mmCIF file of C-alpha atoms in Angstrom:
data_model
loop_
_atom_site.group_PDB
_atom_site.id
_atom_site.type_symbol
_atom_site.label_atom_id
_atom_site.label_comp_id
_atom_site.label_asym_id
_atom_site.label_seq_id
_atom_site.Cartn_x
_atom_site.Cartn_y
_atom_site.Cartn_z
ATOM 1 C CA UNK A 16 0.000 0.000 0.000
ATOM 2 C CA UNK A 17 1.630 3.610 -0.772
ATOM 3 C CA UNK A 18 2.055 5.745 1.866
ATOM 4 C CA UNK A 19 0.565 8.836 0.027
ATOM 5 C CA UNK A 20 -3.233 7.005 -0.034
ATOM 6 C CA UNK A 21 -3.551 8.359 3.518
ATOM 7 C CA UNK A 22 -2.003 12.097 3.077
ATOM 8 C CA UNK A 23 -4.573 12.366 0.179
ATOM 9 C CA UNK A 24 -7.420 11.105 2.368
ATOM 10 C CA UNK A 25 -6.545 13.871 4.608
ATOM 11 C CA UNK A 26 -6.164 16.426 2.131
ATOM 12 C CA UNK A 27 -9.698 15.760 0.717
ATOM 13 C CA UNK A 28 -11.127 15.786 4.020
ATOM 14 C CA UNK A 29 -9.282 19.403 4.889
ATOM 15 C CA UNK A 30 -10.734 20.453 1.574
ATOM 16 C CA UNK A 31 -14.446 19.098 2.528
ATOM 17 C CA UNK A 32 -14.032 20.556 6.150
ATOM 18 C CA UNK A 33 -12.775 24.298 4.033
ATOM 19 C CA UNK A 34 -16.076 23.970 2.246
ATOM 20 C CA UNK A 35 -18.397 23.611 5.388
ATOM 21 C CA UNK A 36 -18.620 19.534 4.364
ATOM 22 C CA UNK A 37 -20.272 20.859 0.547
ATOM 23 C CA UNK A 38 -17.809 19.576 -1.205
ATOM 24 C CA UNK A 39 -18.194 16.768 -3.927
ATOM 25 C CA UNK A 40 -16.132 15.351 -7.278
ATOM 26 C CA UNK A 41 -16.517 17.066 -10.150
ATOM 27 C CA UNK A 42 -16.808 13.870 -11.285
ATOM 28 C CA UNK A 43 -20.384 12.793 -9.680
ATOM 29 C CA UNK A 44 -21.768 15.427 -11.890
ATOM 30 C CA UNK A 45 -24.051 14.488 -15.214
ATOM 31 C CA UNK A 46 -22.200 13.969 -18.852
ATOM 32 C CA UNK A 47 -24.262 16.829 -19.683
ATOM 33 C CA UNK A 48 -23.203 19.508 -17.141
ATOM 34 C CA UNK A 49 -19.954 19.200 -17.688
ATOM 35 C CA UNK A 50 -20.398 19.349 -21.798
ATOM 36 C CA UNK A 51 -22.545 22.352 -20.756
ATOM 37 C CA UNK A 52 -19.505 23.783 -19.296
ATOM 38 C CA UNK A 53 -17.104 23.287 -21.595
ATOM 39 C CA UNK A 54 -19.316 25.267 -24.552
ATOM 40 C CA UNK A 55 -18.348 28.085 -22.337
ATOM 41 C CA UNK A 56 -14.482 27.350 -22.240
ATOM 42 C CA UNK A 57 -11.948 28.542 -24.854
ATOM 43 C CA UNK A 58 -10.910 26.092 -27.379
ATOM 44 C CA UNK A 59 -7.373 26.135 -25.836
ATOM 45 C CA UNK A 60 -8.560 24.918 -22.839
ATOM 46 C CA UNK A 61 -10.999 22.555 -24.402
ATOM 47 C CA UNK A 62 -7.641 20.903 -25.700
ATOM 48 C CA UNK A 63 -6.294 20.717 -22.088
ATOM 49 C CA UNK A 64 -9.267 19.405 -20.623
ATOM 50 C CA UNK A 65 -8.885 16.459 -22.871
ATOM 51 C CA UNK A 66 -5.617 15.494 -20.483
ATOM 52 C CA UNK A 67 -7.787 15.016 -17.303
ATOM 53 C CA UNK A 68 -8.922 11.416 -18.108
ATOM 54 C CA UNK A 69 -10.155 9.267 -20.736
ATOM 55 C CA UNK A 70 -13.778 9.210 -19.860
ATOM 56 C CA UNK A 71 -13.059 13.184 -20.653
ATOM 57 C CA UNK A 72 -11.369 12.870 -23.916
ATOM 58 C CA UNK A 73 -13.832 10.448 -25.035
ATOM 59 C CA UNK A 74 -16.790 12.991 -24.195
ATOM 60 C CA UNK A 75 -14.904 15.789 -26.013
ATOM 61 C CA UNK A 76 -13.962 13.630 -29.006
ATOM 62 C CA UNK A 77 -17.777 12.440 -29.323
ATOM 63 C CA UNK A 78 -19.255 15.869 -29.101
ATOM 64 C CA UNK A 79 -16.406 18.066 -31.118
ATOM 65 C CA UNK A 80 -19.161 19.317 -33.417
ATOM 66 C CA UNK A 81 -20.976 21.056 -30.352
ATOM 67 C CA UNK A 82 -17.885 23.016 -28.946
ATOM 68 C CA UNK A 83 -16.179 25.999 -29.987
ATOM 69 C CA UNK A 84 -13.339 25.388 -32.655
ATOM 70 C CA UNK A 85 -9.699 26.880 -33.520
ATOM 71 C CA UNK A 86 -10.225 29.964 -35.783
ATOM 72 C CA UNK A 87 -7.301 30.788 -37.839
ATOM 73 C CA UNK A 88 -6.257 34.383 -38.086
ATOM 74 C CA UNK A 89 -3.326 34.479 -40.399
ATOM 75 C CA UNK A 90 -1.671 31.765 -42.595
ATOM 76 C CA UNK A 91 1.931 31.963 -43.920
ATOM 77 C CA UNK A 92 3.068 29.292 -46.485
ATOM 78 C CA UNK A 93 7.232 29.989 -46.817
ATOM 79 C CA UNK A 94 9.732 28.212 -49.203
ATOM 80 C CA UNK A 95 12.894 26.991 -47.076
ATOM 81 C CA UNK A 96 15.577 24.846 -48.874
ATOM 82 C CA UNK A 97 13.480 23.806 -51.498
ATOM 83 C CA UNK A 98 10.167 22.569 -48.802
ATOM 84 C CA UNK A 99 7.320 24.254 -47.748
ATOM 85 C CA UNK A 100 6.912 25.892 -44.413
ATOM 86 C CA UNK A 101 2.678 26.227 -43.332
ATOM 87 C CA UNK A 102 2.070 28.182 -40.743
ATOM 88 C CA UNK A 103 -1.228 29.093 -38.758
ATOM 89 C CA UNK A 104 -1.764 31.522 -36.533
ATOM 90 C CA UNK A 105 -4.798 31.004 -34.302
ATOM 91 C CA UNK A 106 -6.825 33.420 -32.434
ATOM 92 C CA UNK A 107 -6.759 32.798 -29.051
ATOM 93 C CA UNK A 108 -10.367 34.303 -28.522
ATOM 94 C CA UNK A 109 -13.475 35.787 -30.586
ATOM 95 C CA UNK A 110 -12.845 38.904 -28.705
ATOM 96 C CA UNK A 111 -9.543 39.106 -30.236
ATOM 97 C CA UNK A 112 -10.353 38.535 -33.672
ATOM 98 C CA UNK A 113 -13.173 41.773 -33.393
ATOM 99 C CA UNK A 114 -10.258 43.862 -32.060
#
């Protein structure tokens, strides 16, 4: 058994006791509340969120056509020793791109 099971135990509890004994995993919440959240998140951290787990990745990867997508701002296509160079430049928000 490792040693750190307990130490987390305790932190989770410190964390519950912090939150007046609210606290839950974000886990126990619906499929649906957290897709409902991530419509609201940047598409860079859309990306991230897909590192969390795999029942995460596999709820982002089935509902990609619901959340918000890269929008490219500028593309550069360069010659370089006889090969092509692409590159994208993406806008890191909407807000950005009205700017």
């Amino acid at each position: 058994m490792s040693q750190r099971a307990p130490a987390a135990n305790n932190q989770h509890q410190d964390a519950e006791e912090e939150a007046g004994g609210s606290a839950f995993a974000i886990a126990s919440l619906p499929s649906e509340v957290h897709l409902h959240i991530l419509k609201h998140l940047p598409r860079y951290d859309i990306d991230n969120c897909k590192f969390v787990c795999k029942r995460w990745k596999e709820m982002i990867d089935r509902n990609k056509h619901s959340l918000r997508k890269h929008v490219v701002q500028a593309v550069e296509l360069r010659e370089y020793k006889s090969r092509f160079i692409l590159t994208l430049k993406f806008v890191s928000s909407l807000y950005s791109l009205m700017q």
